mmCIF file of C-alpha atoms (C1' of nucleotides) in Angstrom:
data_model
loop_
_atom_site.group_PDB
_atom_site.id
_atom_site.type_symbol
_atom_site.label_atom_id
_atom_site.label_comp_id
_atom_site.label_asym_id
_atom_site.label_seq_id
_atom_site.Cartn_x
_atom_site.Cartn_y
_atom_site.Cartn_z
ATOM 1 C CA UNK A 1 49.667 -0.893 27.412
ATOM 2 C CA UNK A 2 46.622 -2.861 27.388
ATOM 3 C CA UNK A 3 46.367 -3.800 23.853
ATOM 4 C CA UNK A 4 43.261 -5.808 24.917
ATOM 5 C CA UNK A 5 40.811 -5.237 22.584
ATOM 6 C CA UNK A 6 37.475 -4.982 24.785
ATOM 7 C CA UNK A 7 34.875 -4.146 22.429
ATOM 8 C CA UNK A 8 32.883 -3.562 25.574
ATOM 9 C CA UNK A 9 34.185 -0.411 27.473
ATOM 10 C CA UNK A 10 33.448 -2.013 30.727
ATOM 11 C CA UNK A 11 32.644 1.561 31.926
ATOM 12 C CA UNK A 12 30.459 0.649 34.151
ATOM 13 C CA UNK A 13 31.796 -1.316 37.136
ATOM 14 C CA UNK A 14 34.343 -0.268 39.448
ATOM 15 C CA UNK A 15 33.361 3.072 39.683
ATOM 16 C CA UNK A 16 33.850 4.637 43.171
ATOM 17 C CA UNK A 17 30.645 6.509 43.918
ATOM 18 C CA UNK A 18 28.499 3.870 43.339
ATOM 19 C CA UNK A 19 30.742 1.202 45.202
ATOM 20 C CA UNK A 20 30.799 3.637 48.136
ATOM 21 C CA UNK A 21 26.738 4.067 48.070
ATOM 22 C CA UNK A 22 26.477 0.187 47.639
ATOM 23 C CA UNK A 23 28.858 -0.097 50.569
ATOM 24 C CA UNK A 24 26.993 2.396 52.279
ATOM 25 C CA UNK A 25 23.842 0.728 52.332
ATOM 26 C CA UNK A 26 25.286 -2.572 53.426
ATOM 27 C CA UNK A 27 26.371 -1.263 56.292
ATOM 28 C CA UNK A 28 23.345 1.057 57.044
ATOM 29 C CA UNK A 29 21.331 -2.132 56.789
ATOM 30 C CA UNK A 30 23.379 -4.288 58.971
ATOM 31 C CA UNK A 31 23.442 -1.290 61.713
ATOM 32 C CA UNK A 32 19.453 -0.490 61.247
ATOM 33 C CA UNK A 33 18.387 -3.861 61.543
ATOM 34 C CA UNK A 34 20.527 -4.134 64.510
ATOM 35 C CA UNK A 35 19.727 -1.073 66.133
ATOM 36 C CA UNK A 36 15.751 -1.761 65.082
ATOM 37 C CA UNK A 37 15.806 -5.049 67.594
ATOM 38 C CA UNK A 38 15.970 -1.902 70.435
ATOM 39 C CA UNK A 39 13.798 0.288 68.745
ATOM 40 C CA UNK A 40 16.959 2.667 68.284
ATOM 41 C CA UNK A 41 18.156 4.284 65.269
ATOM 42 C CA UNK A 42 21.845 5.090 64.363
ATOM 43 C CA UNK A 43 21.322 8.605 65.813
ATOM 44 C CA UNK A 44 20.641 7.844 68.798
ATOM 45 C CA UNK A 45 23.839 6.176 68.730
ATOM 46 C CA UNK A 46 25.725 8.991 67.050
ATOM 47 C CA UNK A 47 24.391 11.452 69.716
ATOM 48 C CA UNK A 48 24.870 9.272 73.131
ATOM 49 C CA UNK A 49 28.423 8.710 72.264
ATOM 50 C CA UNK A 50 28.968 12.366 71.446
ATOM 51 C CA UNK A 51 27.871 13.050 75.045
ATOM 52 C CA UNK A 52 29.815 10.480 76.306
ATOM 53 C CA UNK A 53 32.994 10.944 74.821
ATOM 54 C CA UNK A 54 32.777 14.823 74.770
ATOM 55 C CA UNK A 55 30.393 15.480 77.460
ATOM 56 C CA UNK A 56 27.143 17.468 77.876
ATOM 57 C CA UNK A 57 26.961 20.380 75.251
ATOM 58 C CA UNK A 58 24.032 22.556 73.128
ATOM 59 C CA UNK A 59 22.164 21.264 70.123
ATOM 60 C CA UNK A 60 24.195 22.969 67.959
ATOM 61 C CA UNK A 61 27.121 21.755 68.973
ATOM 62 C CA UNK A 62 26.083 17.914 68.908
ATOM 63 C CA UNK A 63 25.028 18.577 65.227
ATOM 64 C CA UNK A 64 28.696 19.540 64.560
ATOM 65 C CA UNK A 65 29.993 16.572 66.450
ATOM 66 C CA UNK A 66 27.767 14.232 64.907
ATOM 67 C CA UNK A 67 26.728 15.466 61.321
ATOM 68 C CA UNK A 68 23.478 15.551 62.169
ATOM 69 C CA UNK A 69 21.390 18.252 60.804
ATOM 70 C CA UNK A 70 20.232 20.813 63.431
ATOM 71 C CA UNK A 71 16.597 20.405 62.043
ATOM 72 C CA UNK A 72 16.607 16.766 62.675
ATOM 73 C CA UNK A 73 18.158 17.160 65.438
ATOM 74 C CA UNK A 74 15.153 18.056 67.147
ATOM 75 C CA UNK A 75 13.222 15.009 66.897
ATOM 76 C CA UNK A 76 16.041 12.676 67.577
ATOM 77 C CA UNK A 77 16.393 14.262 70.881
ATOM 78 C CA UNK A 78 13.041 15.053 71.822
ATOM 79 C CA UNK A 79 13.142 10.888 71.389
ATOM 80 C CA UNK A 80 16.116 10.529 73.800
ATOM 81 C CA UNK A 81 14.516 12.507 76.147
ATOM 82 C CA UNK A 82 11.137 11.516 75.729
ATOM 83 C CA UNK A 83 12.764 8.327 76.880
ATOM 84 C CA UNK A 84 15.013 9.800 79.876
ATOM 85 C CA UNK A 85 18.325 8.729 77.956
ATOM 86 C CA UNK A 86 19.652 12.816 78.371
ATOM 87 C CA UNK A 87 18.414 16.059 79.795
ATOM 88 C CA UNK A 88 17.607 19.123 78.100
ATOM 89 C CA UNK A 89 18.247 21.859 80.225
ATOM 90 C CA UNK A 90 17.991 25.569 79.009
ATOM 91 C CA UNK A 91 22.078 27.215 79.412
ATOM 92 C CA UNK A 92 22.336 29.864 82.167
ATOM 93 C CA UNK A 93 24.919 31.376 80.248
ATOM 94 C CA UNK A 94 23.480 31.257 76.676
ATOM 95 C CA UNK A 95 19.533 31.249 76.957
ATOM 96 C CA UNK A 96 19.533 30.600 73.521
ATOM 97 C CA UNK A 97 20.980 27.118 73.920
ATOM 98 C CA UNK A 98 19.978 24.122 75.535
ATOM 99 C CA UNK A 99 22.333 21.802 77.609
ATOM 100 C CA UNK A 100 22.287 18.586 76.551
ATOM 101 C CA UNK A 101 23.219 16.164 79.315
ATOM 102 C CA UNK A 102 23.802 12.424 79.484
ATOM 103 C CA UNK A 103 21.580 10.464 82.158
ATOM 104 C CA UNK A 104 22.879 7.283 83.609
ATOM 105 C CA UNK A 105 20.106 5.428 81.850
ATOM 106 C CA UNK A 106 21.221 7.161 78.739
ATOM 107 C CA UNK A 107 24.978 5.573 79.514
ATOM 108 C CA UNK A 108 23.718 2.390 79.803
ATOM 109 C CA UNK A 109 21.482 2.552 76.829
ATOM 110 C CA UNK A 110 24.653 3.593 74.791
ATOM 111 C CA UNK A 111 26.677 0.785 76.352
ATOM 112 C CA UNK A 112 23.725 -2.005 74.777
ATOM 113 C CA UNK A 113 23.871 -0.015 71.828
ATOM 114 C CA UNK A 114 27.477 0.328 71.442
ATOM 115 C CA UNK A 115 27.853 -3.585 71.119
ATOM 116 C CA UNK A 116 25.338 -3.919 68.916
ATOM 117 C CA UNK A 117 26.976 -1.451 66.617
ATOM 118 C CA UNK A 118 30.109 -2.932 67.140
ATOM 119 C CA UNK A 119 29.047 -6.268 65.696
ATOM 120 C CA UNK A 120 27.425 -4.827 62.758
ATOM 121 C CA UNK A 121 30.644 -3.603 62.332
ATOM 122 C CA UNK A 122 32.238 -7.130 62.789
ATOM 123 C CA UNK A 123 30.178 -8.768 60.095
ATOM 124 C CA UNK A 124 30.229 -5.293 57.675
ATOM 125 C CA UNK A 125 33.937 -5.791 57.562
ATOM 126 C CA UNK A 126 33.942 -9.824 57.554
ATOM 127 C CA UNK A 127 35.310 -10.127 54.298
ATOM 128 C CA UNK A 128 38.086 -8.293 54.840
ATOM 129 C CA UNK A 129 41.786 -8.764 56.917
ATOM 130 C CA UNK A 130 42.097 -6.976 59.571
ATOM 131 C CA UNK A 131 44.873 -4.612 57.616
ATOM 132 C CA UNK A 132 42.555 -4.121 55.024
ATOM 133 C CA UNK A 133 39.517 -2.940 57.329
ATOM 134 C CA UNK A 134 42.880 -0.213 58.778
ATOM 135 C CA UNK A 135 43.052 0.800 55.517
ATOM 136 C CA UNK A 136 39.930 0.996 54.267
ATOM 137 C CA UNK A 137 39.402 3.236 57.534
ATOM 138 C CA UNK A 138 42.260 5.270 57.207
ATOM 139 C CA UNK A 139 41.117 6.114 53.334
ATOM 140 C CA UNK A 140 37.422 6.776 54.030
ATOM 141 C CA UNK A 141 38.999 9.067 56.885
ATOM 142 C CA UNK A 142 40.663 11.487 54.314
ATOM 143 C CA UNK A 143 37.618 11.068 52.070
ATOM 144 C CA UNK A 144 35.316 12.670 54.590
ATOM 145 C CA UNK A 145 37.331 14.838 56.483
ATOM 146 C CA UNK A 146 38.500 16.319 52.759
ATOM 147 C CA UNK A 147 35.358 16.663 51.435
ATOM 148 C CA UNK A 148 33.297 18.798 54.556
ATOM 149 C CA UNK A 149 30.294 21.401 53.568
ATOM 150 C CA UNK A 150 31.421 24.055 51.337
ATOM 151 C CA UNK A 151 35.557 23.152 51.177
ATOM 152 C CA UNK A 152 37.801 25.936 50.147
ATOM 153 C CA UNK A 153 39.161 24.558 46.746
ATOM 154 C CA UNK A 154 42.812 25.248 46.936
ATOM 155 C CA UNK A 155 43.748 24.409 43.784
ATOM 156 C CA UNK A 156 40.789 26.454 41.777
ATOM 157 C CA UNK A 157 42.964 26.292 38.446
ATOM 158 C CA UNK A 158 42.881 28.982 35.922
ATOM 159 C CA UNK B 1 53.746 4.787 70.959
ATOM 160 C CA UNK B 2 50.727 5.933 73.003
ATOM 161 C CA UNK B 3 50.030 3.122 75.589
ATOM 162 C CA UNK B 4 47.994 5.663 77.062
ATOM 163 C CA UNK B 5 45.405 5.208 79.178
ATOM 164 C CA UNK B 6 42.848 7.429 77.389
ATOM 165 C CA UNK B 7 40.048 8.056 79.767
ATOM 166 C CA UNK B 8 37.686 8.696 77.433
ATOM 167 C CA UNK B 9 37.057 5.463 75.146
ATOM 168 C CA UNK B 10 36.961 7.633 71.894
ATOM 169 C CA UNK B 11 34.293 5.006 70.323
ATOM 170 C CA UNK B 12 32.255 7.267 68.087
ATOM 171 C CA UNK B 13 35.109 8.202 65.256
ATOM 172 C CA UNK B 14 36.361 5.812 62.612
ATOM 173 C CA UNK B 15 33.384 3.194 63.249
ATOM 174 C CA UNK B 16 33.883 2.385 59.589
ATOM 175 C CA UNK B 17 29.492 2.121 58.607
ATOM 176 C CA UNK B 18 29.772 5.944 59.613
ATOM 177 C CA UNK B 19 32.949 6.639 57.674
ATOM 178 C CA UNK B 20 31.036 4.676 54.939
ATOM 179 C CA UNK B 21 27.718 6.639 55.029
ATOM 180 C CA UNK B 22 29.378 10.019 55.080
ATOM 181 C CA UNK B 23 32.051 9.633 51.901
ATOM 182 C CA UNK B 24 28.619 7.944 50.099
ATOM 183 C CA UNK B 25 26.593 11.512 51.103
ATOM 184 C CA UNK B 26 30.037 13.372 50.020
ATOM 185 C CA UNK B 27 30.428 11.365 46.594
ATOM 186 C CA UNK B 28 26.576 11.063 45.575
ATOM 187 C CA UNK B 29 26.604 14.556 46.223
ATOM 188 C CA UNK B 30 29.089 15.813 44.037
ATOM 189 C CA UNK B 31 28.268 13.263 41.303
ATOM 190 C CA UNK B 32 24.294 14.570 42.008
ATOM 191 C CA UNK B 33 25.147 18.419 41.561
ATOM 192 C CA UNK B 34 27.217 17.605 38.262
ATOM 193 C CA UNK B 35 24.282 15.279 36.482
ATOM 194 C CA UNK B 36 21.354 17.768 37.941
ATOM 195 C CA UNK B 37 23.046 20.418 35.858
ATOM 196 C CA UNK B 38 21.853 18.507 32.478
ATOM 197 C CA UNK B 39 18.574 17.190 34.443
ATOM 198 C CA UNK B 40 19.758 13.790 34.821
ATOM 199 C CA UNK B 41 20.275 11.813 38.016
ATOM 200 C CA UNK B 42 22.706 9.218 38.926
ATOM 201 C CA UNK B 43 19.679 5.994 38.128
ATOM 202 C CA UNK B 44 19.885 7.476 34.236
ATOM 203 C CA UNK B 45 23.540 7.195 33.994
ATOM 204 C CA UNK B 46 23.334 3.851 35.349
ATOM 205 C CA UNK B 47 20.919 2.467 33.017
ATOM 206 C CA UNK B 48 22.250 3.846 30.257
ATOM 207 C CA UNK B 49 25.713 2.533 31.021
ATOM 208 C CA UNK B 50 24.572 -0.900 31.500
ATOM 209 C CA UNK B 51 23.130 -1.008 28.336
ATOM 210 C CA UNK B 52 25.932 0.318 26.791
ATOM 211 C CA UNK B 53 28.344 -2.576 28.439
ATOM 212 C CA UNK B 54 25.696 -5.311 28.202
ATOM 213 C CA UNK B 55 23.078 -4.082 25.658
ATOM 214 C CA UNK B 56 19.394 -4.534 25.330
ATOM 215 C CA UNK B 57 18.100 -6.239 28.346
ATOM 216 C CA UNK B 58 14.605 -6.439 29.852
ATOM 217 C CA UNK B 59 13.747 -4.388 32.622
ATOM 218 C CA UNK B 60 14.514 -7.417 35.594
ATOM 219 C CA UNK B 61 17.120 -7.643 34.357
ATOM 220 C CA UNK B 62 18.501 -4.296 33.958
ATOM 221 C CA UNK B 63 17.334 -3.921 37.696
ATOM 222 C CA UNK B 64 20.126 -7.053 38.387
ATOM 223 C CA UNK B 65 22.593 -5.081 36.894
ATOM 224 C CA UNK B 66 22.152 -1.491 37.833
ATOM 225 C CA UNK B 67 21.063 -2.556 41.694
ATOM 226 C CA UNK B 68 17.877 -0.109 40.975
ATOM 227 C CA UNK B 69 14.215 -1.729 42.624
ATOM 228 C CA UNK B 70 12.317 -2.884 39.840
ATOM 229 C CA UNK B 71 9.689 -0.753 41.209
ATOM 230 C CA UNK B 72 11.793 2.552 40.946
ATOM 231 C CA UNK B 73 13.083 1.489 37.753
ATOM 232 C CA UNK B 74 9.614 1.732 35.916
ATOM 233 C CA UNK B 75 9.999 6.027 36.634
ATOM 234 C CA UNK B 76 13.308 6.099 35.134
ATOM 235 C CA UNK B 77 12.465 3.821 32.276
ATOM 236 C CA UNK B 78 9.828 6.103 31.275
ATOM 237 C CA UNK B 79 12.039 9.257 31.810
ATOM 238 C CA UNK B 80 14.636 7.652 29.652
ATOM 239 C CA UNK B 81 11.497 6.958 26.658
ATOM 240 C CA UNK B 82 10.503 10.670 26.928
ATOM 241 C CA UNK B 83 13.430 11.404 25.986
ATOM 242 C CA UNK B 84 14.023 9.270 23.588
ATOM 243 C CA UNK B 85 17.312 7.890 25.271
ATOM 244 C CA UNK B 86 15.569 4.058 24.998
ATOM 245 C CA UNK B 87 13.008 2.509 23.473
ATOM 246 C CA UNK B 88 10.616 0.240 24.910
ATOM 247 C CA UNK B 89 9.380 -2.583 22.682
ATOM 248 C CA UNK B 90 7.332 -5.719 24.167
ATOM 249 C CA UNK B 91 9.114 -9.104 23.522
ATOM 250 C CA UNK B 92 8.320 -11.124 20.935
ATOM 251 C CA UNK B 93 9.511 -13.995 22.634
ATOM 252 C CA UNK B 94 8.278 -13.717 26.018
ATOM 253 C CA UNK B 95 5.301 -11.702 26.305
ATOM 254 C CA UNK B 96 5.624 -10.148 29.626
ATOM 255 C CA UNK B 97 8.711 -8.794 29.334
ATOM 256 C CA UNK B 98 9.976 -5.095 27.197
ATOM 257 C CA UNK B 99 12.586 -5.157 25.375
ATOM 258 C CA UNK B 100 14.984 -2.189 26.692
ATOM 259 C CA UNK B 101 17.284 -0.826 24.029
ATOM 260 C CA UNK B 102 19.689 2.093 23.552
ATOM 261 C CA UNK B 103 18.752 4.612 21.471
ATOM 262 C CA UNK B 104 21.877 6.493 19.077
ATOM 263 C CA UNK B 105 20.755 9.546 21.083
ATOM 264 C CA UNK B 106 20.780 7.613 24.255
ATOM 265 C CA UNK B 107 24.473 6.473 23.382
ATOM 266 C CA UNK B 108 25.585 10.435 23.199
ATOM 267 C CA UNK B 109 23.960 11.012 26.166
ATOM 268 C CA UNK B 110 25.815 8.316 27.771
ATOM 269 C CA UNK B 111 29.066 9.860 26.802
ATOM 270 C CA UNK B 112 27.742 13.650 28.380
ATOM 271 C CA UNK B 113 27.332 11.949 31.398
ATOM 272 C CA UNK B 114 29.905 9.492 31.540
ATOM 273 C CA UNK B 115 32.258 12.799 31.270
ATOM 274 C CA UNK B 116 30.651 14.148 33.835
ATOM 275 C CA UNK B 117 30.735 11.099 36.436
ATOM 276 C CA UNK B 118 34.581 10.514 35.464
ATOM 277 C CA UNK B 119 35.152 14.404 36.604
ATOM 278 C CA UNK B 120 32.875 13.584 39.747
ATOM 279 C CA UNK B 121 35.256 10.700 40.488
ATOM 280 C CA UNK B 122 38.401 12.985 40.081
ATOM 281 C CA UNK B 123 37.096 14.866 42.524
ATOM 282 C CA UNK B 124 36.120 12.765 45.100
ATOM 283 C CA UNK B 125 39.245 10.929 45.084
ATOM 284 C CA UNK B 126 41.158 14.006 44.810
ATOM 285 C CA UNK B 127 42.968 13.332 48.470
ATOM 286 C CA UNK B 128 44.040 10.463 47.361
ATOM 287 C CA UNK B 129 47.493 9.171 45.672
ATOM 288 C CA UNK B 130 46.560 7.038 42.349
ATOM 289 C CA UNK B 131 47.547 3.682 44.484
ATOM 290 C CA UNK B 132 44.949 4.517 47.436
ATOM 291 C CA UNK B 133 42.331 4.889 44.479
ATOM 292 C CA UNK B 134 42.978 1.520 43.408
ATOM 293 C CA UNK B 135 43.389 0.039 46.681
ATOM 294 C CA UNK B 136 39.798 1.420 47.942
ATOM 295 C CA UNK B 137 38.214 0.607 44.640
ATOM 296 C CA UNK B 138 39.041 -2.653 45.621
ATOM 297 C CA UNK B 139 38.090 -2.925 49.279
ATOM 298 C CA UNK B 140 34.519 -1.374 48.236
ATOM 299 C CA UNK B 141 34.300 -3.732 45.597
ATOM 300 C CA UNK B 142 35.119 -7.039 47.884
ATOM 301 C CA UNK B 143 32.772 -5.210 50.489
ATOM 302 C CA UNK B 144 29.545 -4.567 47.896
ATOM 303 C CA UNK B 145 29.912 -8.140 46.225
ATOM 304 C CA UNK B 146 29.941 -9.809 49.853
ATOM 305 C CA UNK B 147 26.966 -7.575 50.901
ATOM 306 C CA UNK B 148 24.346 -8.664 48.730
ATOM 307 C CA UNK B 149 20.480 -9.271 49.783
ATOM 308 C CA UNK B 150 19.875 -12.979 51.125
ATOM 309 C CA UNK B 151 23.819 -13.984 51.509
ATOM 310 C CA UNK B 152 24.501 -17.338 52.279
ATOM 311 C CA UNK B 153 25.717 -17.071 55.755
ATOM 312 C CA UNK B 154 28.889 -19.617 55.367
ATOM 313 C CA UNK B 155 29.162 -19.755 59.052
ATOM 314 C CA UNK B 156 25.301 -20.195 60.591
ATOM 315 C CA UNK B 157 26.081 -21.136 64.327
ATOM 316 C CA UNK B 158 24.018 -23.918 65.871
ATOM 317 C "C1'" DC C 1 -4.753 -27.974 33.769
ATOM 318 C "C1'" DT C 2 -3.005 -26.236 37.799
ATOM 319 C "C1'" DC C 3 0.453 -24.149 40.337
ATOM 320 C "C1'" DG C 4 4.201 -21.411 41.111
ATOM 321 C "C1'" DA C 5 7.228 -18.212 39.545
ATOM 322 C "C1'" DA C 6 8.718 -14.095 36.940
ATOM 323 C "C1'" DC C 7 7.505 -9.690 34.900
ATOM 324 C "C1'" DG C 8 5.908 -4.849 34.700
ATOM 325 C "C1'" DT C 9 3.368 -1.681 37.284
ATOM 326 C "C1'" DT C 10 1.165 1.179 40.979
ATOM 327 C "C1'" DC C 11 1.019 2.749 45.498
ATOM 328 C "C1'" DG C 12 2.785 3.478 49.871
ATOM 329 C "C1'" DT C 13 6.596 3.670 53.686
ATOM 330 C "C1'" DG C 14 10.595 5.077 56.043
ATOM 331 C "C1'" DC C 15 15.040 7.099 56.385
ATOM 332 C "C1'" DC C 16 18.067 10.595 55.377
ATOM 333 C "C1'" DA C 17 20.138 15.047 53.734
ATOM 334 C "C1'" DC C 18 18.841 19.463 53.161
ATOM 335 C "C1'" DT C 19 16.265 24.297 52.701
ATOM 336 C "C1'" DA C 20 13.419 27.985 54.224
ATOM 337 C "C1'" DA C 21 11.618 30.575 57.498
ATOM 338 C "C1'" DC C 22 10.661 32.104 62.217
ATOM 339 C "C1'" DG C 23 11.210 34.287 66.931
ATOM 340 C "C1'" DA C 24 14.389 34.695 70.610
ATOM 341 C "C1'" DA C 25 18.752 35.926 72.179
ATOM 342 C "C1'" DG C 26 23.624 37.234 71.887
ATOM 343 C "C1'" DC C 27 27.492 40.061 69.724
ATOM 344 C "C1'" DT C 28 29.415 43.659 67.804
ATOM 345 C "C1'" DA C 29 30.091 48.854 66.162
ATOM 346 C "C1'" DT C 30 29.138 53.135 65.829
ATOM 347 C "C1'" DA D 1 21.441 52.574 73.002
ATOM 348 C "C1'" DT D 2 20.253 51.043 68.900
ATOM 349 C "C1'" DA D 3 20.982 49.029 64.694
ATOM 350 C "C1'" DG D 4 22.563 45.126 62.244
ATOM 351 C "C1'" DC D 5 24.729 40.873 62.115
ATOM 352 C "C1'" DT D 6 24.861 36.160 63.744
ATOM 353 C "C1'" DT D 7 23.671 32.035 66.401
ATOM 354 C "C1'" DC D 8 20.295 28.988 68.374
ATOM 355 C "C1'" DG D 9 16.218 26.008 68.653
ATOM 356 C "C1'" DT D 10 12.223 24.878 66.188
ATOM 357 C "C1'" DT D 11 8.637 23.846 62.579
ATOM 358 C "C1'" DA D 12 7.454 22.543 58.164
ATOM 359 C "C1'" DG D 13 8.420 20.950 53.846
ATOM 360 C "C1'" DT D 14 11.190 18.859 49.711
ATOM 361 C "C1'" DG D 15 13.470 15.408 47.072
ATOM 362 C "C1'" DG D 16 16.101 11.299 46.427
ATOM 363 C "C1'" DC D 17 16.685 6.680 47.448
ATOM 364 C "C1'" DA D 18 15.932 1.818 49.192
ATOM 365 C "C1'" DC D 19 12.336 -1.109 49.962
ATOM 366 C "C1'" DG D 20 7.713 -3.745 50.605
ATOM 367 C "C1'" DA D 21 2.837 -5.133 49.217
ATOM 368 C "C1'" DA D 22 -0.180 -6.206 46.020
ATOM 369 C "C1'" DC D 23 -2.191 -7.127 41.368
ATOM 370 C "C1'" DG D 24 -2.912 -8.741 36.602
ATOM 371 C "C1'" DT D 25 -0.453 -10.900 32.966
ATOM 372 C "C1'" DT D 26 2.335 -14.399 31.141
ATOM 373 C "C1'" DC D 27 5.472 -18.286 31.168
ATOM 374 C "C1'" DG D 28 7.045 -22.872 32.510
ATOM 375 C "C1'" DA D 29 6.959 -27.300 34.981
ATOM 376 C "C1'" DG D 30 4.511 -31.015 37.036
#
DNA sequence: CTCGAACGTTCGTGCCACTAACGAAGCTAT
DNA sequence: ATAGCTTCGTTAGTGGCACGAACGTTCGAG
């Protein structure tokens, strides 16, 4: 098959990593910019919606949920709370951790954000039928979830 | 299936610019670890493909081709001459450009890496069946080439 | 000739992923 | 209990990458 003769290998294009980087910083644009026009960053989105959809929980647990690193955690919620959007409450149970809690202001502040991330997400996907953007969420889906920090390698051959 | 009522509105997983940014961390890393191990980075295997596919080109327009700023591409350029990958010459027929050309040694160092990238690709896309592959290839691709700084806006309201 | 644009270059910025190290606190196991 | 492991929050720092500002040089068009 493919008797065509490119001289050129044509290596170049079309290969996944760099699509999904391009991609990548598409979206992060369209989302940053958004998210800028409220002086909020994507974190701050990541994190209030971890709250809300999972409820309060420690630092180290919202890095898990989120991806966030627990270093960087810090800042991004000294920032939330700096700006009464969640509590940080030191655990009776653990005084190790911190209880992280969602304030109403914080709910409503995810609510403004949530729409503007929502129509980032409207114009990232644009291009695309509404089957494809399914799809293309389904495979980046297995992509991440199959490639987490240190994976176990199944099939380690040899 | 499922008309249920969930409670909780489940926003933060699958917003696709998240799904995006993650599988981009995922595959620059493992493409990263694999060129670090002969010193190179992922910019160096991108120059030196595009000169392979499109050959000697001045720096602009290597930066149109690779996606690189033509700021950061002035570090790798010189990288790439210290090693004697390129060569550098000023053009004869336009005076502010350099001519950028491949080197014999650049073109073997192309193929080391290109090995290397192809495995990092494998891997990445591991999860995947050989049709998914194809089919996200080609969502990123419609995604990247519709993303691309100052787009025309077909549909510019008021 | 003048003006605007492109080119190569330097410097600086901001975001993000990640590491190292630390003190404090909890969890075993002997 | 005490010794040793781990977890947690925190600080500081690193490196890569995308991007912007500015400047001198050179080209091209009016």
């Amino acid at each position: 098959m493919s008797p065509a003769p490119e001289p050129t290998p044509a290596r170049l294009r079309a290969i996944p990593s760099r699509l999904l980087a391009g991609a990548a910083v598409a979206a992060d644009r369209l989302v940053g910019e958004r998210l800028a026009a409220e002086g909020a960053r994507k974190w701050h989105f990541a994190v209030l919606a971890a709250l809300a959809e999972a409820g309060a929980a420690s630092q180290a647990e919202l890095s898990r949920r989120t991806g966030i690193y627990r270093s960087d955690m810090v800042a991004v919620l000294n920032e939330l709370a700096d700006t009464e959007y969640i509590r940080r409450d030191p655990d009776p149970g653990d005084r190790r951790r911190n209880v992280i809690t969602l304030t109403p202001g914080g709910h409503r502040r995810l609510e403004r954000l949530d729409a503007l991330v929502t129509d980032a997400q409207r114009e990232l996907l644009a291009p695309l039928t509404p089957g494809q953007r399914d799809e293309l969420t389904r495979l980046l889906t297995v992509l991440t979830e199959y490639h987490r920090p240190s994976h176990p390698r199944p099939h380690d051959a040899k």
